[in-house]
Coordinates of C-alpha atoms in Angstrom, one line a residue:
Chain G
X1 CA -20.6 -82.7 23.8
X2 CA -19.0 -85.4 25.7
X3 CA -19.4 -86.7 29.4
X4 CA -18.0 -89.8 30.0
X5 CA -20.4 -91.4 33.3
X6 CA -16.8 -92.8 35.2
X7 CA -15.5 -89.0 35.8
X8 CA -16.1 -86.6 38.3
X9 CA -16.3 -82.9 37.4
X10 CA -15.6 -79.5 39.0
X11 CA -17.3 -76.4 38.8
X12 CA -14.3 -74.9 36.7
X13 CA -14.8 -77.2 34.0
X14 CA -12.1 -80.0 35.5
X15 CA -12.6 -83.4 35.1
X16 CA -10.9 -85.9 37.5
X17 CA -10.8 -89.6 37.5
X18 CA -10.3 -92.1 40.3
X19 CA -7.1 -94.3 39.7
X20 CA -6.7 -96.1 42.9
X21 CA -5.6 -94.1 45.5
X22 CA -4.7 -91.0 42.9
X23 CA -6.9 -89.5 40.7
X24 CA -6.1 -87.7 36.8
X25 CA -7.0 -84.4 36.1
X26 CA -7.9 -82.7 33.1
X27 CA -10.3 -80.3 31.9
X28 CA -13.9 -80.9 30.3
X29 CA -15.2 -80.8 26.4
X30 CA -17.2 -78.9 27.5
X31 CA -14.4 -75.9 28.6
X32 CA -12.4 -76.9 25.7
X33 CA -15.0 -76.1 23.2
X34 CA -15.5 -72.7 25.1
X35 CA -11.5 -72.3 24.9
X36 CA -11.0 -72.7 21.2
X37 CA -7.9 -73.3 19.9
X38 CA -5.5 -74.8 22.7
X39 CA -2.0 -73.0 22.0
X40 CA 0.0 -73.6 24.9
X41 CA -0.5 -75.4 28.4
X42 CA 1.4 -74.7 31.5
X43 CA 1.1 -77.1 34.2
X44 CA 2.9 -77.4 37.5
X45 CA 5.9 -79.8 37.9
X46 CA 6.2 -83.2 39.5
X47 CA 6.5 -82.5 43.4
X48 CA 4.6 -79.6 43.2
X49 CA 1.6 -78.8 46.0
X50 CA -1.6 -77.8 44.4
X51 CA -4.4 -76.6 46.5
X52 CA -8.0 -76.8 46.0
X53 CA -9.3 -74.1 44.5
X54 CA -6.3 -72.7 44.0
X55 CA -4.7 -72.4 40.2
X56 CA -2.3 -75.1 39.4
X57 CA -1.6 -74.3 35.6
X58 CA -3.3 -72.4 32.7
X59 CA -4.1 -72.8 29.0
X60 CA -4.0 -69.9 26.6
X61 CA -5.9 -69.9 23.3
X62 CA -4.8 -68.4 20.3
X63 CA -7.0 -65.3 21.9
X64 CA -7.0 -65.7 25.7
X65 CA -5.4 -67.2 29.0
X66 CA -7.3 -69.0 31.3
X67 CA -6.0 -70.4 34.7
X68 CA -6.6 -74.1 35.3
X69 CA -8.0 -74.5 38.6
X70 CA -7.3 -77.1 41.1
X71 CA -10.5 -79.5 41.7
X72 CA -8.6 -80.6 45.0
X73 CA -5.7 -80.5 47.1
X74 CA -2.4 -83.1 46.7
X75 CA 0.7 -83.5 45.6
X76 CA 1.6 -83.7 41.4
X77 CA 3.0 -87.0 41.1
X78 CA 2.9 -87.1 37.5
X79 CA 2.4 -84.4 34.1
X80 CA 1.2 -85.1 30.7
X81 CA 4.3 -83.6 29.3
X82 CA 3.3 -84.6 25.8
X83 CA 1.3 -81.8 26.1
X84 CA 4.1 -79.0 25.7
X85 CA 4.5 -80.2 22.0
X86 CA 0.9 -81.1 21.4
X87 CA -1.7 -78.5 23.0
X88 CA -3.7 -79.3 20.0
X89 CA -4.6 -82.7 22.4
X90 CA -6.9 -80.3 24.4
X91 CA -9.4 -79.9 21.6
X92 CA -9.1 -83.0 20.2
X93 CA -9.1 -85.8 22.8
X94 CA -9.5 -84.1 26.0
X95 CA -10.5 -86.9 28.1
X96 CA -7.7 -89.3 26.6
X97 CA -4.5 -87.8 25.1
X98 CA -4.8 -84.5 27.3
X99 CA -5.0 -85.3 30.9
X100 CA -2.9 -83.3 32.3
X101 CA -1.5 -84.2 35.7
X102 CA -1.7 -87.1 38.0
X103 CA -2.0 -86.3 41.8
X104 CA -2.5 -88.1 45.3
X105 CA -5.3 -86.4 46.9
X106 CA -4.3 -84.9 50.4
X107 CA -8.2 -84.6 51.7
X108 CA -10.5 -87.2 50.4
X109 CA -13.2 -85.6 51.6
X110 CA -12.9 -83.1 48.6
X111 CA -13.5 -86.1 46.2
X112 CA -16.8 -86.6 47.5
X113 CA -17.9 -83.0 47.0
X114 CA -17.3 -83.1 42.9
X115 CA -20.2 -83.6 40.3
X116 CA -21.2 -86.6 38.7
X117 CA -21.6 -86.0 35.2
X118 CA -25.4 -85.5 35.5
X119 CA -24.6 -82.7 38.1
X120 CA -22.2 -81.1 35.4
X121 CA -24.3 -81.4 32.7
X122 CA -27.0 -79.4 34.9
X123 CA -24.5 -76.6 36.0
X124 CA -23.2 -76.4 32.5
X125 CA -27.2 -75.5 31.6
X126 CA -27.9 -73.3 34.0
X127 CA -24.7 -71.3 33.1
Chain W
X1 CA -26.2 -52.7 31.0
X2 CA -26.5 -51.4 27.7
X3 CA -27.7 -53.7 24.9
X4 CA -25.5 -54.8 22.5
X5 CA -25.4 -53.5 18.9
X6 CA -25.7 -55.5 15.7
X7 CA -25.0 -55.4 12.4
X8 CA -27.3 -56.3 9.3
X9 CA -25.6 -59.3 9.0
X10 CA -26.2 -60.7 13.1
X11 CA -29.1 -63.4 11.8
X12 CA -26.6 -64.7 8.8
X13 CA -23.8 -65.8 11.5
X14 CA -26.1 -67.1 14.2
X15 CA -27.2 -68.9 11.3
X16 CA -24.0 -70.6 11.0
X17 CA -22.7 -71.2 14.2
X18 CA -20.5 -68.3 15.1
X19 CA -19.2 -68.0 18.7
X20 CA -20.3 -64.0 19.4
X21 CA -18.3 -61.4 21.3
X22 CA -18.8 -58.1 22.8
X23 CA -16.2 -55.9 20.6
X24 CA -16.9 -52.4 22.1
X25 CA -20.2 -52.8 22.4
X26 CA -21.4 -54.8 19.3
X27 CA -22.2 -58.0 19.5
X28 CA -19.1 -59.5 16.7
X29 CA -19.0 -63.5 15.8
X30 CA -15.3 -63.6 17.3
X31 CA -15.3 -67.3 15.5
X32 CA -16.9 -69.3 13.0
X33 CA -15.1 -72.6 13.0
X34 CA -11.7 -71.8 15.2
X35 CA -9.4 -69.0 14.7
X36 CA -6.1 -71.1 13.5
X37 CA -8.8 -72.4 10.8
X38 CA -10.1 -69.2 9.7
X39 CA -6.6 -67.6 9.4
X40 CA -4.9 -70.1 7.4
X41 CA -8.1 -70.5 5.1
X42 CA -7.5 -66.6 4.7
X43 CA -4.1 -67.0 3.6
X44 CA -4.3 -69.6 1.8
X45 CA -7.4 -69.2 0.1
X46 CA -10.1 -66.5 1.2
X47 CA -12.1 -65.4 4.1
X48 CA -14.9 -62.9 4.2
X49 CA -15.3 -61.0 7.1
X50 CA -18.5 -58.7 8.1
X51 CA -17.0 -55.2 9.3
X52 CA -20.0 -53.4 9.6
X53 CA -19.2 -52.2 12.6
X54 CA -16.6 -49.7 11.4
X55 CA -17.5 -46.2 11.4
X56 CA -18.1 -44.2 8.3
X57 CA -17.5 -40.2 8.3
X58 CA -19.0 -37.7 5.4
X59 CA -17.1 -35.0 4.9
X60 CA -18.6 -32.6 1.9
X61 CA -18.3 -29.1 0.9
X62 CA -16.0 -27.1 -0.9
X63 CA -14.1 -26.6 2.2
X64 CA -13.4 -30.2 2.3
X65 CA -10.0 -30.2 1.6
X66 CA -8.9 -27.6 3.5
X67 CA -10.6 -29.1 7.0
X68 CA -9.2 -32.5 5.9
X69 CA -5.9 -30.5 5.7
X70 CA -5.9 -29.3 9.1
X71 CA -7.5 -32.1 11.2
X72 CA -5.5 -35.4 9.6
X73 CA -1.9 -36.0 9.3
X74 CA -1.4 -37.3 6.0
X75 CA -1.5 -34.8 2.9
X76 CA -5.2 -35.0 1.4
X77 CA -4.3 -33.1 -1.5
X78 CA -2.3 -35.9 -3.0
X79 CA -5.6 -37.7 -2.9
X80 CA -7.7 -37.7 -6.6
X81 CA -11.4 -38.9 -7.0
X82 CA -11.2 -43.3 -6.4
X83 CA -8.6 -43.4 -4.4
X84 CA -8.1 -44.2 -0.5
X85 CA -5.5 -42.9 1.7
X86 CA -4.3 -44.3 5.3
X87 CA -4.4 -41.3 7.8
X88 CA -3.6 -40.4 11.1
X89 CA -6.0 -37.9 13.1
X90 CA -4.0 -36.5 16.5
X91 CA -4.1 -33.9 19.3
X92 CA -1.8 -31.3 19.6
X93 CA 0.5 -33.2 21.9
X94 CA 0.7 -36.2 18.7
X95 CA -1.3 -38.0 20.6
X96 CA -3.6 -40.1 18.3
X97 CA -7.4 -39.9 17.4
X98 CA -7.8 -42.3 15.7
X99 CA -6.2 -43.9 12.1
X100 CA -8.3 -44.7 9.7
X101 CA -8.9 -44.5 5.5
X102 CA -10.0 -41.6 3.7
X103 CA -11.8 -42.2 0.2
X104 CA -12.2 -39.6 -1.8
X105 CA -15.4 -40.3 -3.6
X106 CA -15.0 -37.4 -5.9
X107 CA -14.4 -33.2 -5.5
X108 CA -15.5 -31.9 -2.3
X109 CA -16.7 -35.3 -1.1
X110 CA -14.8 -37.7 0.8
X111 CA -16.2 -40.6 3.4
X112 CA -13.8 -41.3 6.4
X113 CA -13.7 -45.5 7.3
X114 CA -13.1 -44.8 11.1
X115 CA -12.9 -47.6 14.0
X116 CA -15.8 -48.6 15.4
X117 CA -15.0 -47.7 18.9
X118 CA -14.0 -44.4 18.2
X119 CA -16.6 -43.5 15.4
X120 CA -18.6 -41.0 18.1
X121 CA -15.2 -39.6 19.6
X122 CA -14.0 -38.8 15.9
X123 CA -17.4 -37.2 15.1
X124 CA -17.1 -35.1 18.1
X125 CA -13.2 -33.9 17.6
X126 CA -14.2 -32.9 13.8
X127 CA -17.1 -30.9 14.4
X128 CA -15.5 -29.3 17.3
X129 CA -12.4 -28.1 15.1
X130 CA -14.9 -27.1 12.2
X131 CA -15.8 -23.4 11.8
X132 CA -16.9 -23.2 8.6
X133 CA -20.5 -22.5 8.5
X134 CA -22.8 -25.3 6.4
X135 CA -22.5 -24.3 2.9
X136 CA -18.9 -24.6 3.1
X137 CA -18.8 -27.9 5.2
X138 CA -20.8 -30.9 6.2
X139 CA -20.0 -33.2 8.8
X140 CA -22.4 -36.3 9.2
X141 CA -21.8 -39.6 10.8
X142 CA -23.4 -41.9 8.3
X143 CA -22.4 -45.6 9.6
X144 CA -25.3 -46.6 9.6
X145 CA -26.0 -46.3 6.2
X146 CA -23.3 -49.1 5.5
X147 CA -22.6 -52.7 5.4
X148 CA -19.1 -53.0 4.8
X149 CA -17.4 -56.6 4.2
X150 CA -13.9 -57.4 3.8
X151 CA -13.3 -60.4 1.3
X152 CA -9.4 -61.2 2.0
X153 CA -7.4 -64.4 0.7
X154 CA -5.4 -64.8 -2.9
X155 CA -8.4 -66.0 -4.5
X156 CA -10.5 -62.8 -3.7
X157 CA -10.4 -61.6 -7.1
X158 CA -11.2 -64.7 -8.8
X159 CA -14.1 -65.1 -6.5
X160 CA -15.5 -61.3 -6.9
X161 CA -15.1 -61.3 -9.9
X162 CA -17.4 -64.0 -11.0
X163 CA -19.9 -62.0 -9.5
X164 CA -19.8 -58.4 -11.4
X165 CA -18.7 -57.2 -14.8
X166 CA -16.4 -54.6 -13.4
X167 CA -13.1 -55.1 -14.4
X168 CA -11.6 -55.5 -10.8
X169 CA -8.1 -56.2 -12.1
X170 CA -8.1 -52.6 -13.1
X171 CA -8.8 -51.6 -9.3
X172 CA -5.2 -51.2 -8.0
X173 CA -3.9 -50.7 -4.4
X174 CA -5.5 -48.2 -2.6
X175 CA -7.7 -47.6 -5.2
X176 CA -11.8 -48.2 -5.8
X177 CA -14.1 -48.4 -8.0
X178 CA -17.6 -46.8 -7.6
X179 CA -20.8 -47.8 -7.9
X180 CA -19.5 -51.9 -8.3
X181 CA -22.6 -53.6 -9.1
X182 CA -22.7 -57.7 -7.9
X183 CA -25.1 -59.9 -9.6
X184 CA -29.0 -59.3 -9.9
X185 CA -28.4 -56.4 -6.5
X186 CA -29.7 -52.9 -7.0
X187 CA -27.8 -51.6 -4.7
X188 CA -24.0 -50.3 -6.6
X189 CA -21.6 -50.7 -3.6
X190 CA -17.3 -49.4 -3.3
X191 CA -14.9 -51.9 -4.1
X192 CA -11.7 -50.9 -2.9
X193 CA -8.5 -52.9 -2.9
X194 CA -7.6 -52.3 1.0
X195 CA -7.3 -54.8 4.2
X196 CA -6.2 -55.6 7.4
X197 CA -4.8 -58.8 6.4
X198 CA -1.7 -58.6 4.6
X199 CA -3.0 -60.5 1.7
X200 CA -4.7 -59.4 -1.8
X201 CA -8.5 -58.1 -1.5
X202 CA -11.1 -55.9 -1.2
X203 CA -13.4 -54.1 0.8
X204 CA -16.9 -53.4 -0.2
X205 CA -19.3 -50.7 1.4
X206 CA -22.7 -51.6 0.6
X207 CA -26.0 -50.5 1.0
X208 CA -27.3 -51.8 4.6
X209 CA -30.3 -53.5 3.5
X210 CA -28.4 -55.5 0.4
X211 CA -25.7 -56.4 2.9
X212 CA -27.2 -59.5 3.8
X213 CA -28.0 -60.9 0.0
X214 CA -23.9 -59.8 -1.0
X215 CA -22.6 -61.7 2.0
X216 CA -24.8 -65.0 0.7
X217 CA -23.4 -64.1 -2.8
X218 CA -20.3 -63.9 -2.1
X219 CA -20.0 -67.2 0.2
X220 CA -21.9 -68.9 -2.7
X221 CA -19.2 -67.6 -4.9
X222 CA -16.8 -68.9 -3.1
X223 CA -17.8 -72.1 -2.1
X224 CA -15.9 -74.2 -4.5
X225 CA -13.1 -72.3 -3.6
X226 CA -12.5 -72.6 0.3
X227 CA -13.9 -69.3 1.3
X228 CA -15.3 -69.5 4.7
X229 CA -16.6 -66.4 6.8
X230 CA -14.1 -65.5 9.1
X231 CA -14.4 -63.8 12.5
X232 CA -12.9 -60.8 15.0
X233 CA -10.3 -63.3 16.6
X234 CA -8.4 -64.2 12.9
X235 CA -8.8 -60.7 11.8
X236 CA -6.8 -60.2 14.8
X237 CA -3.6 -62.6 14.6
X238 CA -3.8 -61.9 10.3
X239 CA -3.0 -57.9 11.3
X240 CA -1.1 -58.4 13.7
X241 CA 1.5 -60.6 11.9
X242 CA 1.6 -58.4 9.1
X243 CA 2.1 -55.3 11.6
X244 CA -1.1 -53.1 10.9
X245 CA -1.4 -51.5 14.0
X246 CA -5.0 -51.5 16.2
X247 CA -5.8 -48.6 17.9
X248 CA -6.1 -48.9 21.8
X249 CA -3.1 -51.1 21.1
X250 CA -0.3 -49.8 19.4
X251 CA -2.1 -46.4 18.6
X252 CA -4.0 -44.5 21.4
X253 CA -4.4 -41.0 22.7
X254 CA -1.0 -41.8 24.9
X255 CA 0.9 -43.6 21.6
X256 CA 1.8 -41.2 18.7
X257 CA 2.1 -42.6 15.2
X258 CA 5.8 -41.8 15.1
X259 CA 6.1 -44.2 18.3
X260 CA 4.3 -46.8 16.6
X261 CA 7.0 -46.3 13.6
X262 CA 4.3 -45.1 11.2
X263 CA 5.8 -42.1 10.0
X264 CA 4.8 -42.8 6.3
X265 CA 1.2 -41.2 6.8
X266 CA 2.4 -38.1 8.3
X267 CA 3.6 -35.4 6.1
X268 CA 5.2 -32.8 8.0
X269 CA 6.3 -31.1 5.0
X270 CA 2.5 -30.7 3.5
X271 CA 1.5 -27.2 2.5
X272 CA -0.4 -26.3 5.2
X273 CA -0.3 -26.6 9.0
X274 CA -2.2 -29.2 10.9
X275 CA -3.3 -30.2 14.5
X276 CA -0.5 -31.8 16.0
X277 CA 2.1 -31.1 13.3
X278 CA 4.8 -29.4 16.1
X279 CA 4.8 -32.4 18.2
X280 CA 5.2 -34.6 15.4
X281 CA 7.6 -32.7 13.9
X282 CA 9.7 -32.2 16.8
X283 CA 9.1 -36.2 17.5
X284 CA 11.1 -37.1 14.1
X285 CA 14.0 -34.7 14.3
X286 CA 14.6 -35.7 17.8
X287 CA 13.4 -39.4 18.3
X288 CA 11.3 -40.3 20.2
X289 CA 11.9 -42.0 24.1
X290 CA 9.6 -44.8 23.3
X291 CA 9.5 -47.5 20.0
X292 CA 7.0 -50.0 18.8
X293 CA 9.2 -53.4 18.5
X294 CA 8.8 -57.2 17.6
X295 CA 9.5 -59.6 20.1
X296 CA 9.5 -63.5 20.0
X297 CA 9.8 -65.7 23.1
X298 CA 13.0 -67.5 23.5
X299 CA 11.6 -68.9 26.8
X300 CA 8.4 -71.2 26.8
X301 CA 5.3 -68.3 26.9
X302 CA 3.3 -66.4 25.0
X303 CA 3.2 -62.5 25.3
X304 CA -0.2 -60.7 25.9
X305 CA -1.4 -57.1 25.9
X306 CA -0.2 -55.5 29.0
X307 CA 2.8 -57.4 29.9
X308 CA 5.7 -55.7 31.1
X309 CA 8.9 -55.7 30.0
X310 CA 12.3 -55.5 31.5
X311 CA 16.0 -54.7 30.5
X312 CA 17.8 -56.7 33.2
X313 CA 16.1 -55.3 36.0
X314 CA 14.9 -52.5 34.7
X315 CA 11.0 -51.8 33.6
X316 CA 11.2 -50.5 29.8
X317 CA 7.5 -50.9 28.6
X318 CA 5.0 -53.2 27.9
X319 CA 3.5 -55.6 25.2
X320 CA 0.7 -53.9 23.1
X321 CA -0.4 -57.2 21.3
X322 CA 0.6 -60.7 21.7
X323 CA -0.1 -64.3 20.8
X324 CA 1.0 -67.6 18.8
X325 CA 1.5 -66.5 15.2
X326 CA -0.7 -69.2 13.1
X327 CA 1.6 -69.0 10.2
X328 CA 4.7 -69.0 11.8
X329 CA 3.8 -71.0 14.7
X330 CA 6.0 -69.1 16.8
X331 CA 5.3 -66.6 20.4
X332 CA 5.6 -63.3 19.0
X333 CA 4.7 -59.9 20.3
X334 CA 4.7 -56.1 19.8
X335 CA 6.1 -54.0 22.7
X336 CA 6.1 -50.2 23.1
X337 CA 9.8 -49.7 25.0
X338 CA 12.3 -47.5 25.6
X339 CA 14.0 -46.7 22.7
X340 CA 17.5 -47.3 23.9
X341 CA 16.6 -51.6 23.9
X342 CA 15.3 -51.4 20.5
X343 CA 18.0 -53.2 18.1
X344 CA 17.3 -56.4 16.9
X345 CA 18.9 -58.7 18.6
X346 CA 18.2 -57.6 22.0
X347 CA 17.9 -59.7 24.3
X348 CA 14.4 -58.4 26.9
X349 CA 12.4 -60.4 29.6
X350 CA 8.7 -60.6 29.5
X351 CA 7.0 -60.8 32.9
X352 CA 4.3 -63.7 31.9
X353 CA 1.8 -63.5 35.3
X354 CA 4.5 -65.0 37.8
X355 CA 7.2 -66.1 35.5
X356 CA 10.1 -63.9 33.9
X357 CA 10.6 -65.6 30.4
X358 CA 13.4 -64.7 28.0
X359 CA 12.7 -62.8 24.6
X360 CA 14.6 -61.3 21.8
X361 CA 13.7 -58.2 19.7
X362 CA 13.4 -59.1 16.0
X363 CA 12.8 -57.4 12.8
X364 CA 8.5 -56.6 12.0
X365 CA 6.5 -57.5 9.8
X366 CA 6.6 -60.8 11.7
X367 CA 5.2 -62.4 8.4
X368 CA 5.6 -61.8 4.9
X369 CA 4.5 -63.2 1.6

C-alpha cells in the first residue's frame, strides 16, 4: 500500500497536501482499496463551504456509498472535474490523477492536528 | 455477537485473497479481484462461484406431491424425475416465503434449493402446514449436507466438460443430470443447467467434504480459459441486470410475486388449491396497486435500495435494487411503484440522499444477450 511521506492524513482515510497557502484533498490507497471499484464521485462545487468533519462529497462503488469527509474547514476553490468521466482514477492513481478538490483552509490550526503518514499507517493497523 | 458461519470452501478463498462479507450471517468472499472484473470475466468467459450457503429442503414420501401442491405456487405436477422448476412459496395474503428451485430427484423425492437467509423460516412454514404423519411425508433440512457451486460464463460447458464423461450437452435448461461424476472424485454430485446470471451454466450440488477438491478441479479446468472465482458482489450486478429478482429486495413477505411481475411461476389454474392462491388470483384479474419497474438515471446518480421515488411531488415507491450496470455502464435501477407511473417512458425523480435527480422508466431485462 502506498503512503507518500509529504501528505498529511485524516482519520477518514483523506489525504491532504500543503500547496502554499491551500492544501489538495483526496482520499488514501488505503480507503480506495477498501472501496473497490470507484463508480461515481460527487464532490461539492467551486465556492462551496466545507466544514471539518462535516461530509463534503461521496464515492459509491459498484456495491456501496460512502461519504467523503472533510479533513478541515475552507472554502472549495478548485474540483478535479476529470473525475466525473473517470472515477476509475480513484483506484488507480489516487494520490495523482484523483485529488479531488482544492481548498483555502479557514483554521490553520486543523492542519496541525492531521497524521503524518507514520501516524496513519498506525491507525490503519490498529483498525 | 453470534459467530459467523462458513462454508467448506472458507480456507480455499482466504487462500486467494478474497475480501469477506457478512451475507446473513455467513461469512461470503464479497470479492476476489474487483467486482467490475469478476462480472465481465463471467460474461465473457466464466466465473465459478461457491453458493454453499443456499439452503437445501428434502421433501420425500408418497405425499410429496400433494404437500408440494398445496404449499408452492407453481404446478409440481408438471415436474418429471431430472428436472428443476422455479417456485414461489407465499402466505395467504400473496405475500412471499420465499422463491426458490424445486428438483425433483425422482418419485416421491424432491430437494428444495432455498435462500440462505430464509432456509430456517421455510423449514418452519412447511412443517407447520404438514399433517401428514411420517410414513407419508418427510420434511428435513439437509443444507448441510451440500456444497453447491455455480460455474456461469459461455465457456462453462467446455470447461465441465473436460472434467466428466457425462454428456452435459444433453443436460438442457432446467434440467439435471444425477449422480455427475468429475474426475478421480467419489463423490457423484447434480449438474443442473440453472443460474443467477443470465448466461449459460450449471449448478452442481456436491457432497460437502469433496466440495473443496471440485472447486480446485474446476479452477484448474479452467485456467487456460479465464475462469476466475467470483464473489457475492458480481453475483449481484450479473442478476440484477438480467432481472432475477432477490428476495428481501424485489420479493419479500410485503412484495407478492405478481408485483414483482413474476406471474409465469404461479399457476392459478393448477388442479388443486394452494396457500395463497385467492390473493393471487384476485391480484391478476384485478392488477395490482404496486409494479416492479426499470429505471435508468437521466440525472448524474446512481439509485440504491431504499430510495424513494416521486411523481412530481408525489411519493410512489422506492428502489429495490440499484447500481452501475458493468455491462452497460449505465445507472439503472428496479423500483416497486405505483402502478399508474409504470409505462416506459415515464419520466420519475429519485431522491439520491439530498439531491432529487431525474430518471426515466425503461423496458427490463436491463441486459440481454
Amino acid at each position: 500500500m502506498s503512503l507518500p511521506k509529504d501528505l498529511l492524513y485524516s482519520e477518514e482515510h483523506e489525504w491532504v497536501k500543503k500547496e502554499g497557502d491551500k492544501v489538495r484533498i483526496g482520499i488514501t490507497d488505503f480507503a480506495q482499496s477498501e472501496l473497490g471499484d470507484i463508480v461515481f464521485v460527487e464532490l461539492p462545487e467551486e465556492g462551496d463551504d466545507i466544514e471539518a468533519d462535516e461530509p463534503f462529497g461521496s464515492v459509491e462503488s459498484v456495491k456501496t456509498v460512502s461519504e467523503l469527509y472533510a479533513p478541515i474547514s475552507g472554502k472549495v476553490v478548485e474540483i478535479n472535474e476529470d473525475l466525473e468521466d473517470s472515477p476509475e482514477f480513484v483506484n488507480e492513481s489516487p494520490y495523482e490523477k484523483a485529488w479531488m478538490i482544492v481548498v483555502e483552509p479557514s483554521n490553520e490550526s486543523e492542519i496541525d492536528e492531521l497524521l503524518s503518514d507514520e501516524q496513519y499507517q498506525e491507525f490503519i493497523n490498529e483498525d | 455477537m453470534s459467530e459467523l458461519k462458513r462454508t467448506p470452501l472458507y480456507p480455499e478463498y482466504e487462500k486467494s485473497g478474497a475480501k469477506t462479507i457478512d451475507f446473513g450471517g455467513w461469512d461470503l468472499p464479497v470479492q476476489f479481484s474487483g467486482i467490475k472484473h469478476e462480472h465481465n470475466v463471467t460474461r465473457t468467459k466464466a466465473g465459478l462461484f461457491d453458493v454453499s450457503h443456499m439452503g437445501e429442503i428434502a421433501i420425500k414420501g408418497p405425499k410429496s406431491l400433494d404437500f408440494l401442491q398445496k404449499v408452492v405456487t407453481n404446478d409440481v405436477s408438471k415436474l418429471v424425475p431430472k428436472r428443476a422448476q422455479y417456485t414461489f412459496m407465499c402466505y395467504e395474503d400473496g405475500g412471499t416465503v420465499d422463491d426458490f428451485l424445486i428438483y425433483m430427484l425422482e418419485e416421491n423425492n424432491y430437494l428444495l434449493v432455498v435462500n440462505a437467509a430464509n432456509t430456517e423460516k421455510d423449514y418452519d412454514w412447511l412443517i407447520k402446514q404438514n399433517n401428514y404423519n411420517n410414513d407419508e411425508l418427510i420434511i428435513e433440512d439437509v443444507s448441510k449436507n451440500y456444497v453447491q457451486l455455480a460455474l456461469q460464463g459461455p465457456k462453462a460447458e467446455e470447461i465441465l466438460q473436460t472434467l466428466t464423461d457425462t454428456n452435459l450437452s444433453e443436460i438442457k435448461f432446467f434440467r439435471f443430470e444425477n449422480p455427475v461424476y468429475f474426475s478421480s472424485l467419489e463423490a457423484g454430485a447434480i449438474v443442473s443447467r440453472t443460474g443467477y446470471t443470465g448466461e449459460d451454466g450449471f449448478e452442481i450440488y456436491i457432497d460437502q467434504h469433496s466440495g473443496r477438491d471440485l472447486w480446485n478441479l474446476i479452477l484448474q479446468a479452467g485456467k487456460d480459459k479465464g475462469l476466475e472465482p467470483i464473489g457475492l458482489g458480481a453475483r449481484d450486478t450479473l442478476r440484477f441486470e438480467v432481472n432475477l429478482p432477490l428476495y428481501g429486495q424485489e420479493l419479500s413477505r410485503d412484495i407478492s410475486p405478481i408485483e414483482a411481475g413474476l406471474k409465469f411461476a404461479v399457476k392459478v389454474n393448477k388442479p388443486v388449491d394452494f396457500i395463497g392462491k385467492e390473493a393471487l388470483k384476485k391480484q391478476i384479474e384485478e392488477g395490482t396497486n404496486r409494479k416492479l419497474i426499470g429505471i435508468e438515471m437521466i440525472d448524474k446518480g446512481i439509485p440504491r435500495t431504499g430510495y424513494e421515488v416521486y411523481y412530481n411531488n408525489e411519493k410512489i415507491g422506492y428502489i429495490t435494487s440499484g447500481t452501475q450496470s458493468p455491462s452497460l455502464q449505465k445507472n439503472i435501477g428496479l423500483a416497486l411503484v405505483n402502478s399508474e407511473f409504470t409505462e416506459e417512458g415515464t419520466e420519475l425523480v429519485v431522491q439520491v440522499r439530498k439531491r432529487k435527480l431525474k430518471a426515466v422508466v425503461i423496458k427490463t431485462p436491463f441486459y440481454k444477450k
